[in-house]
Coordinates of C-alpha atoms and ligand atoms in Angstrom, one line a residue:
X232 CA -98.2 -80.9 -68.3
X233 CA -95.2 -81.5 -66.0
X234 CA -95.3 -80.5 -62.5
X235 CA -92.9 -77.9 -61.3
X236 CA -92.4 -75.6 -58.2
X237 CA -91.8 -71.9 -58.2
X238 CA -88.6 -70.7 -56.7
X239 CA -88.5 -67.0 -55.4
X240 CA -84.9 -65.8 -54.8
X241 CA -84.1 -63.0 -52.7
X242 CA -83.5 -60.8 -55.4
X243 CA -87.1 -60.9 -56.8
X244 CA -85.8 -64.1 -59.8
X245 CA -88.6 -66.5 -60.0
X246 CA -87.3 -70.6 -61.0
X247 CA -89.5 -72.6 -62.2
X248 CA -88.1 -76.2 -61.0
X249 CA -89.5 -79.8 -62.5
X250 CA -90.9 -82.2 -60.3
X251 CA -90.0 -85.7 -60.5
X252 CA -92.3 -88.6 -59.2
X253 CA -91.0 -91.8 -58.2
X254 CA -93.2 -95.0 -58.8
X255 CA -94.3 -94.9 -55.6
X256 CA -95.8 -91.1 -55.7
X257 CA -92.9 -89.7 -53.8
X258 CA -92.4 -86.3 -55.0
X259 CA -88.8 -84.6 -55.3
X260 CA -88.0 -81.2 -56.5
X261 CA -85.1 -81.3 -59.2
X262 CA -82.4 -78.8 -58.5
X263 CA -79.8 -79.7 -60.8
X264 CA -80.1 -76.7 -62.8
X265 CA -80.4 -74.3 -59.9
X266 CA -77.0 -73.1 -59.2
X267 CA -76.2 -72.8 -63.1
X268 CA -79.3 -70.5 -63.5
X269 CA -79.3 -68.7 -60.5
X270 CA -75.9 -68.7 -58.5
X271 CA -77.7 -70.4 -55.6
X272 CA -76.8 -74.2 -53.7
X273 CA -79.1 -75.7 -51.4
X274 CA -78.0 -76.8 -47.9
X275 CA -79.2 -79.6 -46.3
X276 CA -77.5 -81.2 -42.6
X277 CA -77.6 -84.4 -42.4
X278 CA -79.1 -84.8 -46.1
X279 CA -82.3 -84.7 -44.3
X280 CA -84.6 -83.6 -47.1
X281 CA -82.3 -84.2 -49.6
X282 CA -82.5 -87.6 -52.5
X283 CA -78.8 -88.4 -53.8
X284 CA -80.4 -90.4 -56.7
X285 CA -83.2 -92.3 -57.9
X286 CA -83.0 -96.3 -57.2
X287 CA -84.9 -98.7 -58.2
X288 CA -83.8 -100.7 -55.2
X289 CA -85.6 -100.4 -52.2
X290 CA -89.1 -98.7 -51.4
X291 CA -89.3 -97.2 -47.4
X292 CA -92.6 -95.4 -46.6
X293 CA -90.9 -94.3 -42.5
X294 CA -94.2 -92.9 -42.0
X295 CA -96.4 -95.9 -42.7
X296 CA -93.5 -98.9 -41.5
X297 CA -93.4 -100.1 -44.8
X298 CA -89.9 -101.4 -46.1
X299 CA -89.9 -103.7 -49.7
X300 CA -87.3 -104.9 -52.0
X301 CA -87.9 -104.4 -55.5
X302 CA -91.5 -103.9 -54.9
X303 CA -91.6 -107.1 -52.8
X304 CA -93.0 -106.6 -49.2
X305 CA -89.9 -107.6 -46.7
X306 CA -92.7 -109.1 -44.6
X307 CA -93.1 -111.5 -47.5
X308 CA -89.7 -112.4 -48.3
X309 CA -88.9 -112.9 -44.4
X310 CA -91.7 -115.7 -45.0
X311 CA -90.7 -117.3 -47.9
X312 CA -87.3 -116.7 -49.5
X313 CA -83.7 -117.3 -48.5
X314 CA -81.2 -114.7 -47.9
X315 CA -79.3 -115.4 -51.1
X316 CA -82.9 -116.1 -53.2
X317 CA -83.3 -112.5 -51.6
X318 CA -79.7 -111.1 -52.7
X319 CA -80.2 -112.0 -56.2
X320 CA -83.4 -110.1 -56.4
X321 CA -81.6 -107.3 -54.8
X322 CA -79.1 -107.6 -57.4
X323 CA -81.1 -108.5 -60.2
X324 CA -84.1 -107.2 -59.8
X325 CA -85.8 -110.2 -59.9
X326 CA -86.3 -113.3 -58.1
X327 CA -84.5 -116.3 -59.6
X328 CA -85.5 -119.4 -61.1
X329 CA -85.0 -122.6 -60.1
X330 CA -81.9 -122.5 -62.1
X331 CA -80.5 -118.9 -61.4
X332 CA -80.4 -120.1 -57.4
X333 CA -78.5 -123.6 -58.3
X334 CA -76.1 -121.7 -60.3
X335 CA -75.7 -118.7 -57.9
X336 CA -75.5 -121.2 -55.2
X337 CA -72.9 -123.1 -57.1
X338 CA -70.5 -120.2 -57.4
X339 CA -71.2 -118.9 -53.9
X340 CA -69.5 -122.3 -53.1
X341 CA -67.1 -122.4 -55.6
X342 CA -65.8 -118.9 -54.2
X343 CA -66.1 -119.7 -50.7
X344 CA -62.7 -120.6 -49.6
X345 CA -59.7 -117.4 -49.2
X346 CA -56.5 -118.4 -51.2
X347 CA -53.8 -119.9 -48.9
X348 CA -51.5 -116.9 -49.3
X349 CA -54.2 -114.7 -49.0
X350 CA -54.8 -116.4 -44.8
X351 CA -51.6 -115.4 -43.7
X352 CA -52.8 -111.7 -43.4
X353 CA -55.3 -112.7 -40.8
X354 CA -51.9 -112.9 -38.7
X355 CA -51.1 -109.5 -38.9
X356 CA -53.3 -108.2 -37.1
X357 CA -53.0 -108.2 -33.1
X358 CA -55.2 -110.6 -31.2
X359 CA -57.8 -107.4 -29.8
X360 CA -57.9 -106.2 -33.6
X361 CA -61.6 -105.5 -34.0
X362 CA -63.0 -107.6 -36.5
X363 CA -64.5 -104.6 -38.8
X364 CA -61.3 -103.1 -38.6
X365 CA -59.7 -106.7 -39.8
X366 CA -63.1 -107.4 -42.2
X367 CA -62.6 -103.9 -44.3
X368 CA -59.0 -104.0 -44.9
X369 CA -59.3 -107.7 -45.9
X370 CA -61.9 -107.0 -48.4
X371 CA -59.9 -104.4 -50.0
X372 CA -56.7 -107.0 -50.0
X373 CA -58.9 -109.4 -51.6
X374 CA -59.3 -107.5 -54.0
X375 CA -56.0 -108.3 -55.8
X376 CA -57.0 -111.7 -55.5
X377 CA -60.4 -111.8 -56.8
X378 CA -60.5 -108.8 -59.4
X379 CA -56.6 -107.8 -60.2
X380 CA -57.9 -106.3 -62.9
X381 CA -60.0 -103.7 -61.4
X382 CA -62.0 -104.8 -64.5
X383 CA -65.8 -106.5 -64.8
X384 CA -66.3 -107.3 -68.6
X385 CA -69.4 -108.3 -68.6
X386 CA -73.0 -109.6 -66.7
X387 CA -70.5 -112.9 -66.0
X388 CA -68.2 -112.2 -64.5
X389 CA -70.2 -109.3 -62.6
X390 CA -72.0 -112.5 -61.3
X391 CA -69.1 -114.5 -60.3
X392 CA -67.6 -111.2 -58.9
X393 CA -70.8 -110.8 -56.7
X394 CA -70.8 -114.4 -55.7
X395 CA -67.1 -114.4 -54.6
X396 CA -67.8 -111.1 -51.8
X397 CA -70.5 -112.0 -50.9
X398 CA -69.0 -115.3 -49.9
X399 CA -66.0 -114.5 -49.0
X400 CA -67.0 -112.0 -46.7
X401 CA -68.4 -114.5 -44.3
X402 CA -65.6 -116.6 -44.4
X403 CA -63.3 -113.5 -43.5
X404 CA -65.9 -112.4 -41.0
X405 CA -65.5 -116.5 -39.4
X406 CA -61.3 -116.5 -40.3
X407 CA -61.6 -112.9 -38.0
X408 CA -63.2 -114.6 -35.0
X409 CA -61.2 -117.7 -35.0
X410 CA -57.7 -115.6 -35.5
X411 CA -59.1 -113.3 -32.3
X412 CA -59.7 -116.5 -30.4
X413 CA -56.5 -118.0 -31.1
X414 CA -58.4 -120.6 -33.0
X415 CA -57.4 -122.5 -35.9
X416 CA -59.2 -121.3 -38.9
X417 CA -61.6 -123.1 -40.5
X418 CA -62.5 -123.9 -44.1
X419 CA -65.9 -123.7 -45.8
X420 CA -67.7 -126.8 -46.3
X421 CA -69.3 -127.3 -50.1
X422 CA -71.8 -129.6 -48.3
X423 CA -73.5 -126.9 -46.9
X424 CA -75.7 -123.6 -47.3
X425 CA -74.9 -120.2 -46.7
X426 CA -76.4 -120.0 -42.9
X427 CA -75.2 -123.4 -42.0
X428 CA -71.7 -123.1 -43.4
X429 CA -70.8 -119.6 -41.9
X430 CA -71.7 -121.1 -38.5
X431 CA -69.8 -123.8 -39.1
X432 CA -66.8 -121.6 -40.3
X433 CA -67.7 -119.8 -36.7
X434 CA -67.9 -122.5 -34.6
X435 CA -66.6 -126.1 -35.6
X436 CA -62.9 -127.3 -34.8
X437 CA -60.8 -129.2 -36.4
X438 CA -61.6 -132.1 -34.3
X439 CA -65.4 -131.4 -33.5
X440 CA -68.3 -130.3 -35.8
X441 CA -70.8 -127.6 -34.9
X442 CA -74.6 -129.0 -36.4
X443 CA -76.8 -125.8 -36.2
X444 CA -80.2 -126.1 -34.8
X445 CA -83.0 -125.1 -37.1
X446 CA -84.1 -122.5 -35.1
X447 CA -80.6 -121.0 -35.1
X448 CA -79.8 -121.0 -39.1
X449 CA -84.0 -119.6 -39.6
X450 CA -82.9 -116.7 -37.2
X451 CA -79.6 -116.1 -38.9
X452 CA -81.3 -116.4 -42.2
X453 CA -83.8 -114.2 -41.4
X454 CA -81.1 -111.4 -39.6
X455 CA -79.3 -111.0 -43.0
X456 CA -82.0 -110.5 -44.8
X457 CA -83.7 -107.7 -42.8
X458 CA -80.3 -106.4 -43.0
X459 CA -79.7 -106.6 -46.9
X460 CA -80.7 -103.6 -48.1
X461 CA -82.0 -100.1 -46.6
X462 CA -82.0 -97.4 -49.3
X463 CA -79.3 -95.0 -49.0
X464 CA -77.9 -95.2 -45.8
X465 CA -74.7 -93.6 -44.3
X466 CA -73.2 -96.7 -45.6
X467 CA -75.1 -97.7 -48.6
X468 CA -74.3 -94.1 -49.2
X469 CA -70.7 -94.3 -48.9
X470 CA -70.6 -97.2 -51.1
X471 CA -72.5 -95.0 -54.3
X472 CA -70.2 -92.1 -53.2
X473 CA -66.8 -94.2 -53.9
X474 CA -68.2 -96.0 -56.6
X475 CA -69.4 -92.4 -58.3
X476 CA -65.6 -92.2 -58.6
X477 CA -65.5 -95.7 -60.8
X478 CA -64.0 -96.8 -58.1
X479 CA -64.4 -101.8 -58.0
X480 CA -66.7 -103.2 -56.5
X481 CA -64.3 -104.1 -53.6
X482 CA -63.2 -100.5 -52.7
X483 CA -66.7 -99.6 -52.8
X484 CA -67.4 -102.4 -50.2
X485 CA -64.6 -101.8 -48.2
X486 CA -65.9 -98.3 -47.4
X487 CA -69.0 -99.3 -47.2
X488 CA -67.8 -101.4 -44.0
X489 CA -66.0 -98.6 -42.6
X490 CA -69.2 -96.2 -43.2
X491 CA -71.5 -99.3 -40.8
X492 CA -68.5 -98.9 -37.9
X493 CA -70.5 -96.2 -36.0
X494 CA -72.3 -96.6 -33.0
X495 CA -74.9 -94.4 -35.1
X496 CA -75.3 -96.7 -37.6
X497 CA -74.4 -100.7 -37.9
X498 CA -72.7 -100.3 -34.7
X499 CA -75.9 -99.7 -32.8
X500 CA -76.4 -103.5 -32.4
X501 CA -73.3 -103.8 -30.3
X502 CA -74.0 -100.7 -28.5
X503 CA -77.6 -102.0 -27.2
X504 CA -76.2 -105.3 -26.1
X505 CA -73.8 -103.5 -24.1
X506 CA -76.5 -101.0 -22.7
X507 CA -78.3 -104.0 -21.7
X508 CA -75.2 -105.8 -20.0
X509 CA -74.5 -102.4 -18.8
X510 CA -78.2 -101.7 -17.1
X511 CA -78.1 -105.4 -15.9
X512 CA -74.5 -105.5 -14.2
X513 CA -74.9 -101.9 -12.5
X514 CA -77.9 -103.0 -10.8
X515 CA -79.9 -99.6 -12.1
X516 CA -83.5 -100.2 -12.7
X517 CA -84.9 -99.8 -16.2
X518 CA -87.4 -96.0 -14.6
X519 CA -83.5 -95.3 -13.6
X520 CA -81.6 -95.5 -16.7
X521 CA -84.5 -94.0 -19.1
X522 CA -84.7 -90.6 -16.5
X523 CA -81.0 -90.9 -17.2
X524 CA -81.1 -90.6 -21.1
X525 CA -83.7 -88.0 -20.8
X526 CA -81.8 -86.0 -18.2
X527 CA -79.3 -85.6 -21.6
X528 CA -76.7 -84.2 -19.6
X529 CA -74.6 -87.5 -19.4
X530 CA -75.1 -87.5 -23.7
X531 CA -76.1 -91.4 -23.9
X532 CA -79.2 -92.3 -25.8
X533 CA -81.1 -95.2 -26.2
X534 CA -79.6 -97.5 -28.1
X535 CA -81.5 -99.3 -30.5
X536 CA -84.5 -96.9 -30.6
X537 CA -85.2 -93.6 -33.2
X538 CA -84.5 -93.9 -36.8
X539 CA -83.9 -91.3 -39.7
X540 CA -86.6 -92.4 -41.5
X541 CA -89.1 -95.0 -39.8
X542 CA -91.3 -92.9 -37.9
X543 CA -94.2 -95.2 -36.8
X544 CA -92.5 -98.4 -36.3
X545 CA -89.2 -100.2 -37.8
X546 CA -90.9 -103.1 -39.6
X547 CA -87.8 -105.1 -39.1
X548 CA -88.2 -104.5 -35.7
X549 CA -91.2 -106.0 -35.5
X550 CA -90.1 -109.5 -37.0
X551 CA -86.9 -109.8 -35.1
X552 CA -88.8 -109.3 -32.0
X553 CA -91.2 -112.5 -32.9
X554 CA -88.1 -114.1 -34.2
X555 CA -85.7 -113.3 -30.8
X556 CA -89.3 -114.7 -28.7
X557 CA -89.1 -118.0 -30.8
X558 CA -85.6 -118.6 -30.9
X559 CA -85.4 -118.1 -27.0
X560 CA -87.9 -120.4 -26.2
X561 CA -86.7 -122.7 -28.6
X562 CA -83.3 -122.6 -27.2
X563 CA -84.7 -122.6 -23.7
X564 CA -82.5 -119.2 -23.1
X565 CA -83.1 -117.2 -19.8
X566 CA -81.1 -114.0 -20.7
X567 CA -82.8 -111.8 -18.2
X568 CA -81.6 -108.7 -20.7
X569 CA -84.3 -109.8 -22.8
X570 CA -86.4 -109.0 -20.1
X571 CA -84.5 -106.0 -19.2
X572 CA -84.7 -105.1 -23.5
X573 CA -88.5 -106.3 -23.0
X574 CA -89.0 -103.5 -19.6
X575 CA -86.8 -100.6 -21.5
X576 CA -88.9 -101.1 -24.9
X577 CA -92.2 -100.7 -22.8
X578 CA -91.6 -97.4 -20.7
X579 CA -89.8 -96.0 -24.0
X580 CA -93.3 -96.7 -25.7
X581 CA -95.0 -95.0 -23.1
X582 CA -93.1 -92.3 -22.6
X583 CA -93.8 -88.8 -23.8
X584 CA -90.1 -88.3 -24.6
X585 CA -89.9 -91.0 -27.1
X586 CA -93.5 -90.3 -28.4
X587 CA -93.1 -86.8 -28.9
X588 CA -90.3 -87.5 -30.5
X589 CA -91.5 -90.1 -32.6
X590 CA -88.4 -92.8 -31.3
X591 CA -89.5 -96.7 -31.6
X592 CA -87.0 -99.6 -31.6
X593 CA -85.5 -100.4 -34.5
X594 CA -83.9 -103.0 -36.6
X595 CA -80.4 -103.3 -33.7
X596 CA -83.4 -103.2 -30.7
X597 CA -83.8 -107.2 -31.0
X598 CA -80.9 -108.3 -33.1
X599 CA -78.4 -108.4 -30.6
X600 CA -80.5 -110.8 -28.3
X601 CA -80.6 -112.7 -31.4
X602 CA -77.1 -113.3 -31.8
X603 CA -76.3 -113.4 -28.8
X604 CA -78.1 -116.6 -28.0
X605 CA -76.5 -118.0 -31.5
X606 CA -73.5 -117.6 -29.5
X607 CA -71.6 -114.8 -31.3
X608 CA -69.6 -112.5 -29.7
X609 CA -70.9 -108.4 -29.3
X610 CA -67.7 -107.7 -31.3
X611 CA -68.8 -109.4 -34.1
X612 CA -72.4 -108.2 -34.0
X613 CA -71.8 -105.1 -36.6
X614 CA -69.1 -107.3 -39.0
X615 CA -72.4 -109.7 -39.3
X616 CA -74.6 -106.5 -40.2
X617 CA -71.8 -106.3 -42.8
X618 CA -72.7 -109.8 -44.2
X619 CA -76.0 -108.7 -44.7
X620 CA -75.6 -105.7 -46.0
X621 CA -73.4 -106.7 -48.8
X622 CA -76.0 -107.8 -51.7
X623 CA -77.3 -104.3 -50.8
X624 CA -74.3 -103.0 -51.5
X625 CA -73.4 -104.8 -54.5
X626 CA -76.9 -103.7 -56.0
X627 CA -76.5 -100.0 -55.8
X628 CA -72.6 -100.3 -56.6
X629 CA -74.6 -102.2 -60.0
X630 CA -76.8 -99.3 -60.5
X631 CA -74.2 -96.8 -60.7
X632 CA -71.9 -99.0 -62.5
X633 CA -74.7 -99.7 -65.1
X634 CA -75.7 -95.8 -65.7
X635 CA -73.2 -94.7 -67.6
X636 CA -74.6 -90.8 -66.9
X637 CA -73.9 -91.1 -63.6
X638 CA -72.3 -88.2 -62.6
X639 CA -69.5 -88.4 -59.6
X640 CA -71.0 -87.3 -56.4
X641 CA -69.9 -83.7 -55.4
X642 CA -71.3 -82.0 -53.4
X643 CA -71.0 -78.4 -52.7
X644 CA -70.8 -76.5 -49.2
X645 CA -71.3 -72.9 -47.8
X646 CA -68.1 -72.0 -46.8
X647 CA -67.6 -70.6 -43.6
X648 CA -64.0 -70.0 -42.3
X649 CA -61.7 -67.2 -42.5
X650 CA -61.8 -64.9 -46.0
X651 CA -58.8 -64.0 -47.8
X652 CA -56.3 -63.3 -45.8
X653 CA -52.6 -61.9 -46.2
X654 CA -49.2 -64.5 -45.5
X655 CA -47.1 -63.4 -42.9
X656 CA -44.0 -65.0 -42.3
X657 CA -43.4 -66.4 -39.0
X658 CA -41.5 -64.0 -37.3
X659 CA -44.7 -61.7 -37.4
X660 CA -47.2 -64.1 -36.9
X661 CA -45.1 -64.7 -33.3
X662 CA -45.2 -60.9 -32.9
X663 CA -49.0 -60.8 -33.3
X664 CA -48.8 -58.8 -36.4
X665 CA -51.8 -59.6 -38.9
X666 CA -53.3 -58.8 -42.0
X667 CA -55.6 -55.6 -42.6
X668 CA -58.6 -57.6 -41.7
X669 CA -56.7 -59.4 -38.7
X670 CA -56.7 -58.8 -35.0
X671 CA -55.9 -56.0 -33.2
X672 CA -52.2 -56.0 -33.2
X673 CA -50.5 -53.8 -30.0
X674 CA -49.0 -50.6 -30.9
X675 CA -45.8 -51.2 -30.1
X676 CA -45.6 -54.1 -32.4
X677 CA -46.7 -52.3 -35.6
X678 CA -43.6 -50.7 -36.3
X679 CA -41.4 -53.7 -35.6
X680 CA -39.6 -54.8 -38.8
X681 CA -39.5 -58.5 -39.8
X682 CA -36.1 -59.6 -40.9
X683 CA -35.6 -59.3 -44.7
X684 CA -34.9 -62.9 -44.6
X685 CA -34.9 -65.5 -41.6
X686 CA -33.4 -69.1 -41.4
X687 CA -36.0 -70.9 -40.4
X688 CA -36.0 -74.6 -38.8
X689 CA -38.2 -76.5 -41.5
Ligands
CMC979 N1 -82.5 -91.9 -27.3 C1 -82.8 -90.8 -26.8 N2 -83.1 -89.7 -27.6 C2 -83.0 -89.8 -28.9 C3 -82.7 -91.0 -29.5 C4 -82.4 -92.1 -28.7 N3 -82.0 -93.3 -29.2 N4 -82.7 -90.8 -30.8 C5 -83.0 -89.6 -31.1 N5 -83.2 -88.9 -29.9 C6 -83.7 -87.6 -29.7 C7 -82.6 -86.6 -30.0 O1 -81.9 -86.2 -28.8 C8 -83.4 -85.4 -30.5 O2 -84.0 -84.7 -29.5 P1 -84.2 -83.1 -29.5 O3 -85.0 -82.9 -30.8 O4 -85.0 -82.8 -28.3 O5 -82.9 -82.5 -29.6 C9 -84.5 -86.1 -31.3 O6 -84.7 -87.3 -30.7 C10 -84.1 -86.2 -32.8 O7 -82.9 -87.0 -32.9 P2 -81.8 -86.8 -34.0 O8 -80.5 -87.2 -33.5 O9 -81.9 -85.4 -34.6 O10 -82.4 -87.8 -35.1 P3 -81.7 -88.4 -36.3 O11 -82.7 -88.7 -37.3 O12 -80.6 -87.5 -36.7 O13 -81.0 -89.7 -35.7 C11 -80.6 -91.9 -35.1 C12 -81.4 -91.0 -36.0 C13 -80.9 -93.4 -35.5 C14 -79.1 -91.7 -35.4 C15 -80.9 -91.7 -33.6 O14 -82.3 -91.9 -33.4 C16 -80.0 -92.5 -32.7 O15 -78.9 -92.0 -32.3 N6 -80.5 -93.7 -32.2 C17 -79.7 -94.5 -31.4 C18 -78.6 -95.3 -32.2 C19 -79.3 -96.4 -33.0 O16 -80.0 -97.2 -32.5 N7 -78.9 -96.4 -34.3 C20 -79.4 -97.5 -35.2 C21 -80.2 -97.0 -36.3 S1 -81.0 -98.3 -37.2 C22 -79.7 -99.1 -38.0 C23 -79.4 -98.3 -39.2 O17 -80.1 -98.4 -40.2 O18 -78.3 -97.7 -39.2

């Protein structure tokens, strides 16, 4: 017998609403026929209690730390897969064979390089442009390029589609830096992998290679794919939203970068680095500044700590933190905000403002440290959450695009501004004059006649 939950409504109507079960025992109460039978819509800020779909995607148990990927532990994959072994299983839903990597490889580098035309729009932008504004409006301009069509016939060219963003995006995100730098821009190399050839798109010149260290192109590796997927996320969100409209793949992307932008979001990474440059360069101590984001009145928080859904601890956290401690001392870096990251993290955890509240660091805490000692600039910090994020994004733009009964998101709202009111023209609005239901209007105005007909400027 299928489980359902009663629903009493104000005036005595009892619903009777199913109860759907993900794979994981997550329970959800099914609405969708509530309004029809009963006039009601739920509200929800936030979309705090609220599922937009069901995915088969990505698993997060916030309560327990526990983040997988198709089923797969992240902990696991961090260990032992690549970021793009770990994009196709996004994608795909499984891992690939030998094979399904050397061909997705193969078209990752095929598709790697931006058509000539296509690099002269880097120049349009002014030198302080900042590279998320520069890497969303190129991905929808690639568009034209890549699918003029608007059209993906079949699992094929879905696959080459998917290869061409996701490698294209880093060599925007590289073409970006170098055009803000006044740098020449470089092209990708087919001699190398993913990791290795964005750096080198970052940081060789014509004249001089850049070799990554080991260390470096493991902590990249390992950055993008604690980044690739998340659920649905303000901007994983976004992406389902626009696709819901049938909007391409690209569009859908292109939002999806605008949607990480915030400092709430994927632009927390940028925001702790600068909290830490901040703390460090103002001379406050570490007791200072946390009395200062619990005083609340100055509005700053944490950055880098409290998440929507992880509640015990951000699992990615956790491995970035070993990751940033390895790559460090590999790289014999002495960046006292680590320490200063290392002191805040420890009276936070201490604290019973952040336990009460249930805030631990998350996924931005350590990342910025991280890229930071790779040598890439804060402005760039959120356009490389991007890059991670996009086989994430192209797997739940899939999932819509390959449910045909997906409906196009809509939501409703309670509606709260003025009722129906009656038009004045604006000779009486000026004279205070209202409607029935207006304001008070002064007694000397109510018998004032508005011109039959006025020439108004437009
Ligand atoms: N520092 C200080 N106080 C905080 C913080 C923080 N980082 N985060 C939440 N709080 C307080 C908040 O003031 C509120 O207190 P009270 O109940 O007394 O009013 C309580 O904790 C609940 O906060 P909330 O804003 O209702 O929680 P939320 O679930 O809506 O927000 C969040 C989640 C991530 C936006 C928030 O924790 C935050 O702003 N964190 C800092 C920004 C950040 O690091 N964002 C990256 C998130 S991880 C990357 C990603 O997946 O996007």
């Amino acid at each position: 017998m299928p489980e359902t939950a009663t629903l009493t409504l104000p005036d005595g109507r009892v619903l009777e609403l199913p109860v759907v079960v993900g794979t994981e025992n997550e329970h959800a109460i099914d609405i969708s026929r509530l309004r029809a039978e009963s006039g009601y819509v739920t509200i929800d800020d936030g979309y705090m209690n609220t599922g937009s779909c069901k995915s088969e995607i990505t698993f997060i148990d916030g309560e327990k730390g526990i983040l997988r990927y198709r089923g797969y532990p992240v902990e696991d994959l961090a260990k032992n897969c690549s970021f793009v072994e770990t994009s196709q299983l996004l994608i795909w839903g499984e891992l690939p064979s030998p094979e399904e990597r050397r061909h997705f490889s193969h078209l990752l580098t095929e598709n790697s390089a931006l058509p000539e035309d296509f690099r002269r729009h880097f120049a349009g932008f002014p030198v302080h442009a900042h590279p998320m504004s520069i890497m969303s409006a190129m991905i929808n301009a690639l568009q034209s390029y890549d699918l003029p069509g608007l059209i993906i016939d079949d699992e094929e060219e879905f696959e080459r589609v998917s290869a061409a963003l996701m490698s294209k995006v880093r060599t925007i995100a590289a073409a970006a830096y170098k055009s803000s730098v006044g740098e020449p821009i470089m092209y990708p190399r087919y001699d190398l992998r993913y990791v290795e050839n964005f750096l080198h798109m970052m940081f060789s010149r014509p004249y001089r290679d850049y070799v990554p260290s080991a260390e470096a192109t493991s902590a990249l590796n390992l950055f993008f794919l604690l980044h690739a997927d998340h659920e649905q996320n303000c901007s994983t969100s976004t992406v389902r939203m626009v696709a819901s409209g049938q909007a391409n793949l690209y569009a859908s992307a292109a939002a999806g970068v605008c949607a990480l932008w915030g400092r709430l979001h994927g632009g927390a990474n940028q925001a702790v680095m600068e909290m830490l440059t901040y703390i460090r360069a103002s001379g406050m101590s570490v007791k200072e500044y946390v009395a200062k984001v619990k005083d609340r009145s100055d509005g700053i928080r944490l950055m880098g700590f409290g998440h929507r859904v992880y509640r015990a601890f951000d699992p990615r956290a956790v491995l970035l933190k070993d990751a940033c401690d390895k790559l460090l001392n590999a790289m014999q870096i002495d960046d006292p905000r680590l320490d200063i990251a290392r002191q805040l993290e420890e009276a936070a955890l201490n604290d019973d403002y952040f336990i009460s509240r249930k805030l631990y660091p998350n996924v931005d805490f350590y990342s910025g440290i991280i890229l930071t000692a790779l040598g890439i600039p804060v402005e760039m910090f959120t356009v490389l959450f991007a890059i991670g994020r996009m086989p994430g994004w192209i797997a739940h733009w899939k999932e819509i695009y390959d449910a045909p009964q997906t409906k196009i998101y809509r939501p409703r709202q309670v509606y709260t501004g003025p009722v129906k009111r009656e038009w004045l023209n604006r000779f009486q609005r000026e004279k205070g004059m209202t409607d029935s239901r207006g304001f008070k209007v002064p007694e000397e105005l109510r018998t004032t006649q508005a011109p039959q007909s006025q020439s108004l400027p437009s």
